[in-house]
mmCIF file of C-alpha atoms in Angstrom:
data_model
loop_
_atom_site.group_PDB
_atom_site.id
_atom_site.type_symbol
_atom_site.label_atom_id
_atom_site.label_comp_id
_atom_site.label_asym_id
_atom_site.label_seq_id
_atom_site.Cartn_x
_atom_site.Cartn_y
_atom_site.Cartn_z
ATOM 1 C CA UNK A 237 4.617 -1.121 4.723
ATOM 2 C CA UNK A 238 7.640 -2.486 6.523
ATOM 3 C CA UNK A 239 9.176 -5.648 5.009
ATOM 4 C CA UNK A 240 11.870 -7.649 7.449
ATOM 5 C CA UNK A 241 14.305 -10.094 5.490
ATOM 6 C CA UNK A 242 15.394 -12.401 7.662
ATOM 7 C CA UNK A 243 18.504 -14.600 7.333
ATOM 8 C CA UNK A 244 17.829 -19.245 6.986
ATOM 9 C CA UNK A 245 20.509 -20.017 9.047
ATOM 10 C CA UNK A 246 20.369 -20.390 12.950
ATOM 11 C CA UNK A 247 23.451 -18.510 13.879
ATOM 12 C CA UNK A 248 22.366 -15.044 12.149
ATOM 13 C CA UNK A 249 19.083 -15.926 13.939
ATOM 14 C CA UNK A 250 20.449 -16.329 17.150
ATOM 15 C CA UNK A 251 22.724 -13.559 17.268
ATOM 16 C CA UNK A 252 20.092 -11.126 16.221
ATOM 17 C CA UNK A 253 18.009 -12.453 18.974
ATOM 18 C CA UNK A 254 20.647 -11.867 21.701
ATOM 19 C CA UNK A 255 21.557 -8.490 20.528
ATOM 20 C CA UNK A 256 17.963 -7.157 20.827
ATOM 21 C CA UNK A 257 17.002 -5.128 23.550
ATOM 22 C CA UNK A 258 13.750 -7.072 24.161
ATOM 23 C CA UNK A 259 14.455 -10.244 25.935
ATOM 24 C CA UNK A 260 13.233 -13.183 24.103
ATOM 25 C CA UNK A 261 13.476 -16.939 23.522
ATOM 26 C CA UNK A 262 12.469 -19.538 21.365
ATOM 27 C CA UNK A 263 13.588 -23.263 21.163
ATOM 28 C CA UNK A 264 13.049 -23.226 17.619
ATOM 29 C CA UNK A 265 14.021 -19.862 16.109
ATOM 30 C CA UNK A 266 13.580 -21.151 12.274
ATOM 31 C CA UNK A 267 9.798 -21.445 12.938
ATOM 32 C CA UNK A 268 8.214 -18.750 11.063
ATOM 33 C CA UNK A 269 5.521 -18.146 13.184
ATOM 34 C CA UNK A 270 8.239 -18.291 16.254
ATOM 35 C CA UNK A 271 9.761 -14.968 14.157
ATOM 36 C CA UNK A 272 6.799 -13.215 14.346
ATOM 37 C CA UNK A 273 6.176 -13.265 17.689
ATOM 38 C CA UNK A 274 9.722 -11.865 18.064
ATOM 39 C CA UNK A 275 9.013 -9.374 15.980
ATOM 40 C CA UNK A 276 5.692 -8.568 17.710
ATOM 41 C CA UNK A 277 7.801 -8.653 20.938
ATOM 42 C CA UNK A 278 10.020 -6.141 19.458
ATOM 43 C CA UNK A 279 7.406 -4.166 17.994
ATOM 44 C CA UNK A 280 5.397 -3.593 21.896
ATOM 45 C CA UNK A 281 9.225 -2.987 23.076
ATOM 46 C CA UNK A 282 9.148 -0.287 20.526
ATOM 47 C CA UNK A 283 5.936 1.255 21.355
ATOM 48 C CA UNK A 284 3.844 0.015 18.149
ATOM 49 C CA UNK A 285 0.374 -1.394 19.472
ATOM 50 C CA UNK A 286 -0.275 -4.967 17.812
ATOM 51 C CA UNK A 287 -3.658 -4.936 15.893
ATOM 52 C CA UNK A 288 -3.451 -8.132 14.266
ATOM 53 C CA UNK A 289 -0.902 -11.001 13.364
ATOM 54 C CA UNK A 290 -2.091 -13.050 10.164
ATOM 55 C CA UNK A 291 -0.411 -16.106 10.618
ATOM 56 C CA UNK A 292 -2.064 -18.409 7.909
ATOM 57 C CA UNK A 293 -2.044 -15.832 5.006
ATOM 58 C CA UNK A 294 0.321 -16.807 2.080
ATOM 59 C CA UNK A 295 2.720 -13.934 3.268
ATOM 60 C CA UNK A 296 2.244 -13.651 7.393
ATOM 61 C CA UNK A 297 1.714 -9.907 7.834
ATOM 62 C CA UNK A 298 1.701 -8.474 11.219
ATOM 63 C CA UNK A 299 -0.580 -5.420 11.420
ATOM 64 C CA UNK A 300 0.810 -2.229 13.686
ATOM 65 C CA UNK A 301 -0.537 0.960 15.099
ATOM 66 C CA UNK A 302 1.642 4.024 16.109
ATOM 67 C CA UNK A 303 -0.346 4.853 18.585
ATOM 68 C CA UNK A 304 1.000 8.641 18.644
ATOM 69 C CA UNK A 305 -0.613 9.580 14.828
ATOM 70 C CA UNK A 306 -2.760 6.549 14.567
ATOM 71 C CA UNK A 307 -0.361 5.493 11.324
ATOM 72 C CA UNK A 308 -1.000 1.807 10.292
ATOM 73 C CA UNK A 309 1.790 -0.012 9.400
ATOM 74 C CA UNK A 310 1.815 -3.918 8.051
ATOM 75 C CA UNK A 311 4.941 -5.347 8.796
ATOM 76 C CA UNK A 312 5.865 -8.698 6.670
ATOM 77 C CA UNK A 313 8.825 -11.193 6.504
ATOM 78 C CA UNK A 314 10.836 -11.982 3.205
ATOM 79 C CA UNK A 315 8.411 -10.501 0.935
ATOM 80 C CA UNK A 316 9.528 -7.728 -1.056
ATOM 81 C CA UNK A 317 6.442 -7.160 -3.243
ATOM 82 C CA UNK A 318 4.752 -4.690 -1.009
ATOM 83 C CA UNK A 319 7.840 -2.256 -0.263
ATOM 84 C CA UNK A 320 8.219 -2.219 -4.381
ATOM 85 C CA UNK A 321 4.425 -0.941 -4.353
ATOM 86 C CA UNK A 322 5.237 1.553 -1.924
ATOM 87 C CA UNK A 323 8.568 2.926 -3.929
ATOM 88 C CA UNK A 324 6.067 2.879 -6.996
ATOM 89 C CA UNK A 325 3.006 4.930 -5.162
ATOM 90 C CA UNK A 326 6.136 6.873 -3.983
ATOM 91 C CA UNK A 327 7.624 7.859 -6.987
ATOM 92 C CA UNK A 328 3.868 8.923 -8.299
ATOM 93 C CA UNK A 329 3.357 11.153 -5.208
ATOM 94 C CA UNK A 330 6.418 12.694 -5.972
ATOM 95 C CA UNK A 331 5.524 14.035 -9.297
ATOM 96 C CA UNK A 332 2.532 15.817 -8.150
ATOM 97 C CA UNK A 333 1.603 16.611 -4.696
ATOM 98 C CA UNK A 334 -1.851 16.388 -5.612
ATOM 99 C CA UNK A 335 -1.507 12.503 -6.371
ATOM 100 C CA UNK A 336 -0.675 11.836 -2.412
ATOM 101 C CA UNK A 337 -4.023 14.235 -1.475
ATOM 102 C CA UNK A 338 -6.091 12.219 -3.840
ATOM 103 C CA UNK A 339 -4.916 8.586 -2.867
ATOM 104 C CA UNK A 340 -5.511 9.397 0.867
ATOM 105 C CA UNK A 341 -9.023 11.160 0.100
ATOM 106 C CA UNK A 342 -10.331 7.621 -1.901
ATOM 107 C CA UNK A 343 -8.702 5.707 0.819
ATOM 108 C CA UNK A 344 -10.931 7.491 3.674
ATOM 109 C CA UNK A 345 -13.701 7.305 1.218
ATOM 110 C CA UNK A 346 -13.041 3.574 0.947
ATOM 111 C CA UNK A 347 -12.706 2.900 4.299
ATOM 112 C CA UNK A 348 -15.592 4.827 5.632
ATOM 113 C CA UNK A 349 -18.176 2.830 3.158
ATOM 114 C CA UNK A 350 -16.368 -0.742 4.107
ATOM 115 C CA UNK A 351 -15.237 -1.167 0.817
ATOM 116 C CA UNK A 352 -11.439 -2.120 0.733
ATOM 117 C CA UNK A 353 -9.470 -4.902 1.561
ATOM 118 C CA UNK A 354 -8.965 -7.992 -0.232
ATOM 119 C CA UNK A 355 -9.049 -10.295 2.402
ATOM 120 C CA UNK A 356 -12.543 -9.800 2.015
ATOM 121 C CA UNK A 357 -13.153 -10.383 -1.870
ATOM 122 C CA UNK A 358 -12.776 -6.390 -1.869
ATOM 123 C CA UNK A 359 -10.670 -3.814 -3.627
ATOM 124 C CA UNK A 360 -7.284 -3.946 -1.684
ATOM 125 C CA UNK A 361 -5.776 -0.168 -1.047
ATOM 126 C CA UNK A 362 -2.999 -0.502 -3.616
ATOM 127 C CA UNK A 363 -5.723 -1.432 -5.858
ATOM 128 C CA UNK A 364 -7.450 1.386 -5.313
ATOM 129 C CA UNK A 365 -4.095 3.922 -5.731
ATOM 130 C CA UNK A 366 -3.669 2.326 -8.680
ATOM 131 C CA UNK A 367 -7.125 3.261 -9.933
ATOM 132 C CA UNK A 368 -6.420 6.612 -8.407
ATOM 133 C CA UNK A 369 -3.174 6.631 -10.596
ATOM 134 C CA UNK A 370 -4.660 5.501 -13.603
ATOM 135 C CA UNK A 371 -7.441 7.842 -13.711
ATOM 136 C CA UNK A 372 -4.672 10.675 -13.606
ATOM 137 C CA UNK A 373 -2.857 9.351 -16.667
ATOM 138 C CA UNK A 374 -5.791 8.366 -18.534
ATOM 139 C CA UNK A 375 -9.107 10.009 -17.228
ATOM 140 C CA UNK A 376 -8.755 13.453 -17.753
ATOM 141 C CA UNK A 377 -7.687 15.566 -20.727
ATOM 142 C CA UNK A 378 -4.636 16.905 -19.270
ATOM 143 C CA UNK A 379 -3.216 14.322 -17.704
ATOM 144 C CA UNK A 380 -1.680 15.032 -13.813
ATOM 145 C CA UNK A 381 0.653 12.225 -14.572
ATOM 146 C CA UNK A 382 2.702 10.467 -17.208
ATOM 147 C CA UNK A 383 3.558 6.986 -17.801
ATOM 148 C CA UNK A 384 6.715 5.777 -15.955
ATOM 149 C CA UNK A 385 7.218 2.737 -18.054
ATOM 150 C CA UNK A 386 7.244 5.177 -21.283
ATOM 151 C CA UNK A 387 10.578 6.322 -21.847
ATOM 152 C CA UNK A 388 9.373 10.024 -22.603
ATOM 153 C CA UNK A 389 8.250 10.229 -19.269
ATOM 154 C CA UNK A 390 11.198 12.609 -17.791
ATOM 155 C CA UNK A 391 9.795 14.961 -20.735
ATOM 156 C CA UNK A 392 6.155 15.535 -19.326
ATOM 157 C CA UNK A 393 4.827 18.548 -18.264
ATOM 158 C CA UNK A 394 1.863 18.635 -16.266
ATOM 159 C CA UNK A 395 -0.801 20.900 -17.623
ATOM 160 C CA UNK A 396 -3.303 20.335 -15.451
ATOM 161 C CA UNK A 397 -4.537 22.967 -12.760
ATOM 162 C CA UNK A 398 -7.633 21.280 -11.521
ATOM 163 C CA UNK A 399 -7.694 21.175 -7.458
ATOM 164 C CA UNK A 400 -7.377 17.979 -5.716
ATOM 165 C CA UNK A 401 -11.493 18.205 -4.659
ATOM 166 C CA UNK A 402 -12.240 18.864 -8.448
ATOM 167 C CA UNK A 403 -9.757 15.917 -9.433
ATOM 168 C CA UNK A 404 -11.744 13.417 -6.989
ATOM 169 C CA UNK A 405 -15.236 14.012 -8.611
ATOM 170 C CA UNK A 406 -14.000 13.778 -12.025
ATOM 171 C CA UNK A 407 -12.489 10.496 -10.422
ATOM 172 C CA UNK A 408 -15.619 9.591 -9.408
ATOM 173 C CA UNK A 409 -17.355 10.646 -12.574
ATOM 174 C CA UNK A 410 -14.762 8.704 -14.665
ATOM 175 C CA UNK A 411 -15.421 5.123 -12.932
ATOM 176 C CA UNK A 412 -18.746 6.236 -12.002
ATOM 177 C CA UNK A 413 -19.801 6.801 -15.454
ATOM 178 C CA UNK A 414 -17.303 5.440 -17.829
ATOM 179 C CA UNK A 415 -18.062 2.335 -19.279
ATOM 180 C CA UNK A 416 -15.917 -0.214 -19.758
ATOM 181 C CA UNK A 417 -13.835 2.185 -16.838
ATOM 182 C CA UNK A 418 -17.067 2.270 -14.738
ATOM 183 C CA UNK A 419 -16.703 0.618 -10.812
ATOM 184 C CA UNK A 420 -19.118 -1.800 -11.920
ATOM 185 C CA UNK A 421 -17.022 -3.162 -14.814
ATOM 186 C CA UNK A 422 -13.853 -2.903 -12.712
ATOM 187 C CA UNK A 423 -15.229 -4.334 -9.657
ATOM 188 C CA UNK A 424 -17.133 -7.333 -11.830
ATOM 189 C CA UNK A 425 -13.382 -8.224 -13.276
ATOM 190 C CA UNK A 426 -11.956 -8.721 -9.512
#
């Protein structure tokens, strides 16, 4: 996730705008939706392929493509909630480097069955991380990860020596299987 903060006033504006190597103009450069397709300008420029711009959501996201790896990236304006997701998925991964393994595996999972993305009622994929995360604090015996709000947390030691494919059917077991964790109840509470 890329978030851009950009300046209110028209002079900042303006001056960015000339000193960017992608010619562009705009009679109204305060126009949110005139910003975005600067920054989709500058994205093409850049060689990002544009997959979708989301105008009307509550926080415009413009949806990228490197085409080289295939790596999504959403790109927003003046919201920092999703790059202080990313620092906290981040800061999980680097714990463990089975956390990363296991995020990505429930992601394909999610994706290949059509079942993420909250613009369509569904599980978003921070949502899911988090359940991924979660399930390695709380779902197993010997937890892969501790708590970062606890204040012990710089004290844990990871006892856990279960592989990343044995980790993601116990994940699947856990909300599979689990109650009051189960997908059902988790999924009815969204």
């Amino acid at each position: 996730d890329i978030t851009l903060f950009i300046p209110d006033d028209e002079v900042t504006i303006e001056s960015i705008l000339s000193n960017s190597a992608v010619p562009y103009s705009h009679t109204d450069c305060l126009d949110i939706n005139s910003i975005i397709d600067v920054c989709a300008t500058i994205a093409v420029g850049a060689g990002f392929v544009v997959g979708e711009i989301i105008k009307t959501a509550r926080v415009p996201v413009m949806k990228l493509i490197e085409p080289e790896l295939g790596t999504a990236v959403d790109l927003c304006l003046n919201h920092p909630l999703p790059m202080m997701n990313t620092t906290l998925i981040g800061k999980y991964c680097e714990l463990d480097s089975r956390v990363k393994k296991l995020i990505l595996a429930v992601k394909t999972w999610c994706k290949a069955r059509i079942c993420t993305g909250s613009r369509n009622s569904l599980l978003s994929s921070y949502a899911w991380a988090l359940l991924v995360i979660y399930f390695l604090q709380k779902g197993i015996d010997k937890p892969v990860l501790p708590t970062l709000q606890d204040p012990s947390f710089a004290s844990f030691q990871c006892e856990n020596n279960e592989s990343c494919s044995q980790l993601l059917h116990r994940f699947f077991t856990f909300y599979g299987t689990n109650g009051e964790s189960s997908f059902r109840h988790v999924l009815s509470c969204c």
